[in-house]
Amino acid sequence: MTIHKHHSNFFEDFRIGQVIRHATPRTVTDGDSATYMALTGSRFASHSADSVAQGIGYAGRPLDDLLVFNIAFGKTVPEISLNAVANLGYAELRFLSPVFAGDTLSCESVVIGLKENSNRRTGVVYVRSTCHNGDGIVVLTWVRWVMVYKRKAEAEVAESHVPELASATPLDDLVIPARVHTKEALEAWCEATGSRRLWEEYAPGDRIDHPLGMTIEEADHMSATRLYQNNSRPHFDELQMRSSPVGRRLVYGGHVISICRALAYDGLENVLSILSIDGGTHVAPCVAGDTLYAYSEVLDRRTATSRSDVGVLRLRLVGLKNTPPIEVPALKVEGKTRGSNYHPAVVLDLDYSVAVPRNHFNGTRHA
Amino acid sequence: MTIHKHHSNFFEDFRIGQVIRHATPRTVTDGDSATYMALTGSRFASHSADSVAQGIGYAGRPLDDLLVFNIAFGKTVPEISLNAVANLGYAELRFLSPVFAGDTLSCESVVIGLKENSNRRTGVVYVRSTCHNGDGIVVLTWVRWVMVYKRKAEAEVAESHVPELASATPLDDLVIPARVHTKEALEAWCEATGSRRLWEEYAPGDRIDHPLGMTIEEADHMSATRLYQNNSRPHFDELQMRSSPVGRRLVYGGHVISICRALAYDGLENVLSILSIDGGTHVAPCVAGDTLYAYSEVLDRRTATSRSDVGVLRLRLVGLKNTPPIEVPALKVEGKTRGSNYHPAVVLDLDYSVAVPRNHFNGTRHA
Amino acid sequence: MTIHKHHSNFFEDFRIGQVIRHATPRTVTDGDSATYMALTGSRFASHSADSVAQGIGYAGRPLDDLLVFNIAFGKTVPEISLNAVANLGYAELRFLSPVFAGDTLSCESVVIGLKENSNRRTGVVYVRSTCHNGDGIVVLTWVRWVMVYKRKAEAEVAESHVPELASATPLDDLVIPARVHTKEALEAWCEATGSRRLWEEYAPGDRIDHPLGMTIEEADHMSATRLYQNNSRPHFDELQMRSSPVGRRLVYGGHVISICRALAYDGLENVLSILSIDGGTHVAPCVAGDTLYAYSEVLDRRTATSRSDVGVLRLRLVGLKNTPPIEVPALKVEGKTRGSNYHPAVVLDLDYSVAVPRNHFNGTRHA
């Protein structure tokens, strides 16, 4: 007798309102942080040193926001996207509470939308996922939509619903964990980051070309994806991927986000933490050997109503492959949809918001 | 004057009864667990979250059994197998006590068998190794036999003895650290693993084709082998290996076991821990670029006399290279010896026993 | 509007006496140690087990000396060497206090020398850097000099000063943290290392050919360099490096030092810790695919005035690429300068001092 492993869910297995509790809770540790650093080169100061994090009001270094996201995302793969054609987009992602070494993360998802494609062989599933720590506190919530194969093209699909998703998180819904209430705290922070470029220094329309490039190796992206316990086959099985359209292993999109975010350190040194991701698209696949670059655009500069110490920047992080930002001078990208209007080098288009200290002890902008 | 490093032991250096205390005790940490996860993608629940491990009676997450095995094995390499032609097999491996972050592991070996080969240039050494923690508690014991070069073919070898090794661990000698005594504990465990397939669901003769494949990179297998402080040259020195029969670096066999075990998660989600390895053979070498797959056969289903909560499954884990399990439908493998009767894709044949919760609150099998 | 990130300092930006406080303090953890072990294969006993370290007077395992050095070095890159042509040398490096998991490291540098090159397009910058822990205790200090590009060849450079650097650390300035005051401690240490070769066994002129070789992969050296948060482009950006003289990514020199030091374990098992690096030169670049080997020469054997338990060995660690030490039998290397007098296989020439237990309970040398 042969037992065949059930191969996750197909499109016709999902129902609107269905709640899925994801397996394999995960205790995160300093080991995860060190491995993440080795795989991405992240240098953001609040995740690098306890003393720096304590200076801005944390109990200690929180884990990198995207490390938390990738671990949480990995939990949802077995039930949601093991039979996915493609991960189409993210929205309404919010970091609600910092995560520390020793926390145990668990996830669940609710199906909030379903739409069969006209070819009847695939459909788009929308899920809202939440990740909570061992105390039951929600640390992260997000929506993603994926195109998933049907088991049988002829299977009936009763429901069809495309959820409306917010294009930006209302300011009052953003949780800003860092505090920079005193001049001493601000000075210490700027010394820790080596930069005095604060919230006031960024204006909508600004563009920051991040100088560093990072070439991706198979071992790197697979190690990152394994760290997240993400078991999605296209990232690991070269033999099977030879018969795929790209012909080889694909780099997990979350690793692309992490690398681009790490590259975006230079020019955004004073980012305290990521607050939300309001939209994200993997515009094109990446493979080992690609060299990633990134530039950032300032979309908006916002003040949180109750906070004079920290402001919010809404940024667009654009990931490029094999083309430095300076060679993409006149990128015209409208909207967030995948399409021919993207420059061929673009692999990632992420619309996200971050917290940055305000220069509240000095009304003038630094030169 | 030149000091030449002594090049470990050759076959004629071993004596029956010789006790070898291995160097370099090792404190294991959360860093090892994170690195192991990044290199193998292991998802077994008891090693992933403190809360899950506590729910089945552990003080916290124990380290992955095979991480412990590979670290312990690495300790024995400098004195036992640095001059090995090949690592021929394992037997009587028993996990006797769980290992936790902060434990310091030390190893020693006793030579229990010696047999010169007829060519007089090599011989087979049998050693029983034990690994204990800082409290002196034995956590692991195992027998392995390796073919080792002689320094000089003409050297006399007085003794010859081939030990008798048990083909299966008696049930009473198995130590089952996990406890699933209450219905609540069982429910929580099944939720953590996402599977309700319990001990009763597996029957001798069952075969599980694990769906995932993993392509091996040089950086991955070398990092794993270095983590274990295993200094066996064939895994690291490409230049020297060019003149070896395979012509390039070989993947450490323990990494192959770890990868196959990680692949075997799907379909064996409810395994609590490995109890014993009763036999193991590296049937063929692996090199970087190989894609590993695995299938499992249920050899036996046993009940521990004093335990109604947990049962024992004896499994055969078969590792394959560059061939998915579905393409190896009629594998005929008899016995445990290396030989021409193996399908050419087989790289690993492991006979081991695991603990799985019993469905002791419900007499019927789940559908 | 486009914000361009300032591209670090060019030669004309430095001033003698200038103090630079480096950004991104770093809390080091067991995760760093595990990752370092996975990337280098280090086996030195004092960094491997708490019990062993405690047996020689430490509170617990200190981090590997070169892990500390590489993290500290990485901190200085953004301001000192992002525009470097080459890292020319090290001197007066001293380990002054051990570093433990949980410590937070911060660095600063003072410019101590400047010399423009005759081509006027580059100059050499000498900096003395110090790294301290969260208690303000200096753990490491070192001098390095780098050749840095000028922004504009015509820029005036007022000062010119080449500092005098000590060729060897005075014995009284060496800090020896390990203590092996009792016979029991010495016995336990030798058992932990598996070697009884103590300080008395090494004599000036001795040469140790280390047996192991290690082939470097892109993923390995990049992961190590990222772990150190070292953002120097030549190690990461394959695309840009194609137009460089070597035509591809270069391995960070600190990774070469770490690998050679790990290879040097065999034959130097009883080294307690590194005390100083009195000179170091990266003689030639390494790239992925190179196989590294190492041999050591004993330059001097010294006794610390107040210590009868531990002696000092001054060693030369020579790193080789693609050539085992045995094939470099008559290496003639005079002085420490880069030049044609090096064998073409040499990549590293490091003059450093280590602590080794003395055989103070037995006047005779072991056979």
PDB file of N, CA, C and O in Angstrom, chain A residues 122-146:
ATOM      1  N   THR A 122      -7.221  27.792 -13.269  1.00  0.00           N
ATOM      2  CA  THR A 122      -6.610  28.458 -12.122  1.00  0.00           C
ATOM      3  C   THR A 122      -7.600  29.451 -11.547  1.00  0.00           C
ATOM      4  O   THR A 122      -8.617  29.777 -12.161  1.00  0.00           O
ATOM      5  N   GLY A 123      -7.276  29.924 -10.354  1.00  0.00           N
ATOM      6  CA  GLY A 123      -8.083  30.975  -9.740  1.00  0.00           C
ATOM      7  C   GLY A 123      -7.228  31.748  -8.768  1.00  0.00           C
ATOM      8  O   GLY A 123      -6.124  31.307  -8.393  1.00  0.00           O
ATOM      9  N   VAL A 124      -7.736  32.902  -8.376  1.00  0.00           N
ATOM     10  CA  VAL A 124      -6.993  33.747  -7.441  1.00  0.00           C
ATOM     11  C   VAL A 124      -7.638  33.638  -6.058  1.00  0.00           C
ATOM     12  O   VAL A 124      -8.853  33.796  -5.923  1.00  0.00           O
ATOM     13  N   VAL A 125      -6.797  33.328  -5.072  1.00  0.00           N
ATOM     14  CA  VAL A 125      -7.247  33.222  -3.682  1.00  0.00           C
ATOM     15  C   VAL A 125      -6.700  34.412  -2.911  1.00  0.00           C
ATOM     16  O   VAL A 125      -5.508  34.717  -3.003  1.00  0.00           O
ATOM     17  N   TYR A 126      -7.568  35.083  -2.176  1.00  0.00           N
ATOM     18  CA  TYR A 126      -7.165  36.198  -1.309  1.00  0.00           C
ATOM     19  C   TYR A 126      -7.251  35.728   0.135  1.00  0.00           C
ATOM     20  O   TYR A 126      -8.301  35.230   0.550  1.00  0.00           O
ATOM     21  N   VAL A 127      -6.161  35.874   0.881  1.00  0.00           N
ATOM     22  CA  VAL A 127      -6.215  35.499   2.296  1.00  0.00           C
ATOM     23  C   VAL A 127      -5.685  36.641   3.165  1.00  0.00           C
ATOM     24  O   VAL A 127      -4.764  37.362   2.781  1.00  0.00           O
ATOM     25  N   ARG A 128      -6.312  36.785   4.308  1.00  0.00           N
ATOM     26  CA  ARG A 128      -5.778  37.683   5.335  1.00  0.00           C
ATOM     27  C   ARG A 128      -5.158  36.791   6.398  1.00  0.00           C
ATOM     28  O   ARG A 128      -5.835  35.937   6.977  1.00  0.00           O
ATOM     29  N   SER A 129      -3.846  36.977   6.632  1.00  0.00           N
ATOM     30  CA  SER A 129      -3.127  36.138   7.582  1.00  0.00           C
ATOM     31  C   SER A 129      -2.736  36.972   8.790  1.00  0.00           C
ATOM     32  O   SER A 129      -2.481  38.174   8.678  1.00  0.00           O
ATOM     33  N   THR A 130      -2.713  36.324   9.950  1.00  0.00           N
ATOM     34  CA  THR A 130      -2.249  36.998  11.158  1.00  0.00           C
ATOM     35  C   THR A 130      -1.224  36.112  11.840  1.00  0.00           C
ATOM     36  O   THR A 130      -1.327  34.892  11.821  1.00  0.00           O
ATOM     37  N   CYS A 131      -0.270  36.773  12.448  1.00  0.00           N
ATOM     38  CA  CYS A 131       0.777  36.071  13.181  1.00  0.00           C
ATOM     39  C   CYS A 131       0.768  36.615  14.597  1.00  0.00           C
ATOM     40  O   CYS A 131       0.790  37.833  14.800  1.00  0.00           O
ATOM     41  N   HIS A 132       0.710  35.718  15.566  1.00  0.00           N
ATOM     42  CA  HIS A 132       0.707  36.176  16.952  1.00  0.00           C
ATOM     43  C   HIS A 132       1.835  35.520  17.728  1.00  0.00           C
ATOM     44  O   HIS A 132       2.350  34.458  17.347  1.00  0.00           O
ATOM     45  N   ASN A 133       2.202  36.160  18.827  1.00  0.00           N
ATOM     46  CA  ASN A 133       3.265  35.595  19.666  1.00  0.00           C
ATOM     47  C   ASN A 133       2.667  34.697  20.755  1.00  0.00           C
ATOM     48  O   ASN A 133       1.456  34.449  20.768  1.00  0.00           O
ATOM     49  N   GLY A 134       3.516  34.218  21.632  1.00  0.00           N
ATOM     50  CA  GLY A 134       3.077  33.257  22.635  1.00  0.00           C
ATOM     51  C   GLY A 134       2.088  33.809  23.641  1.00  0.00           C
ATOM     52  O   GLY A 134       1.378  33.056  24.325  1.00  0.00           O
ATOM     53  N   ASP A 135       2.038  35.131  23.739  1.00  0.00           N
ATOM     54  CA  ASP A 135       1.063  35.770  24.625  1.00  0.00           C
ATOM     55  C   ASP A 135      -0.247  36.060  23.905  1.00  0.00           C
ATOM     56  O   ASP A 135      -1.137  36.705  24.469  1.00  0.00           O
ATOM     57  N   GLY A 136      -0.340  35.628  22.665  1.00  0.00           N
ATOM     58  CA  GLY A 136      -1.563  35.847  21.908  1.00  0.00           C
ATOM     59  C   GLY A 136      -1.652  37.231  21.290  1.00  0.00           C
ATOM     60  O   GLY A 136      -2.685  37.603  20.726  1.00  0.00           O
ATOM     61  N   ILE A 137      -0.595  38.006  21.396  1.00  0.00           N
ATOM     62  CA  ILE A 137      -0.592  39.355  20.816  1.00  0.00           C
ATOM     63  C   ILE A 137      -0.290  39.262  19.325  1.00  0.00           C
ATOM     64  O   ILE A 137       0.664  38.595  18.915  1.00  0.00           O
ATOM     65  N   VAL A 138      -1.138  39.914  18.532  1.00  0.00           N
ATOM     66  CA  VAL A 138      -0.906  39.910  17.085  1.00  0.00           C
ATOM     67  C   VAL A 138       0.308  40.782  16.785  1.00  0.00           C
ATOM     68  O   VAL A 138       0.367  41.950  17.166  1.00  0.00           O
ATOM     69  N   VAL A 139       1.266  40.205  16.107  1.00  0.00           N
ATOM     70  CA  VAL A 139       2.478  40.972  15.779  1.00  0.00           C
ATOM     71  C   VAL A 139       2.473  41.437  14.337  1.00  0.00           C
ATOM     72  O   VAL A 139       3.179  42.372  13.971  1.00  0.00           O
ATOM     73  N   LEU A 140       1.669  40.782  13.523  1.00  0.00           N
ATOM     74  CA  LEU A 140       1.722  41.062  12.087  1.00  0.00           C
ATOM     75  C   LEU A 140       0.428  40.579  11.466  1.00  0.00           C
ATOM     76  O   LEU A 140      -0.085  39.516  11.820  1.00  0.00           O
ATOM     77  N   THR A 141      -0.093  41.364  10.543  1.00  0.00           N
ATOM     78  CA  THR A 141      -1.249  40.925   9.755  1.00  0.00           C
ATOM     79  C   THR A 141      -1.050  41.393   8.329  1.00  0.00           C
ATOM     80  O   THR A 141      -0.444  42.442   8.091  1.00  0.00           O
ATOM     81  N   TRP A 142      -1.501  40.603   7.367  1.00  0.00           N
ATOM     82  CA  TRP A 142      -1.332  40.991   5.972  1.00  0.00           C
ATOM     83  C   TRP A 142      -2.307  40.246   5.082  1.00  0.00           C
ATOM     84  O   TRP A 142      -2.833  39.204   5.455  1.00  0.00           O
ATOM     85  N   VAL A 143      -2.523  40.838   3.928  1.00  0.00           N
ATOM     86  CA  VAL A 143      -3.336  40.201   2.893  1.00  0.00           C
ATOM     87  C   VAL A 143      -2.405  39.851   1.732  1.00  0.00           C
ATOM     88  O   VAL A 143      -1.508  40.616   1.403  1.00  0.00           O
ATOM     89  N   ARG A 144      -2.591  38.665   1.199  1.00  0.00           N
ATOM     90  CA  ARG A 144      -1.912  38.391  -0.071  1.00  0.00           C
ATOM     91  C   ARG A 144      -2.868  37.671  -0.981  1.00  0.00           C
ATOM     92  O   ARG A 144      -3.865  37.094  -0.539  1.00  0.00           O
ATOM     93  N   TRP A 145      -2.591  37.737  -2.263  1.00  0.00           N
ATOM     94  CA  TRP A 145      -3.394  36.984  -3.208  1.00  0.00           C
ATOM     95  C   TRP A 145      -2.472  36.220  -4.149  1.00  0.00           C
ATOM     96  O   TRP A 145      -1.422  36.696  -4.531  1.00  0.00           O
ATOM     97  N   VAL A 146      -2.884  34.996  -4.381  1.00  0.00           N
ATOM     98  CA  VAL A 146      -2.062  34.079  -5.158  1.00  0.00           C
ATOM     99  C   VAL A 146      -2.923  33.398  -6.209  1.00  0.00           C
ATOM    100  O   VAL A 146      -4.106  33.151  -5.988  1.00  0.00           O
TER     101      VAL A 146
END
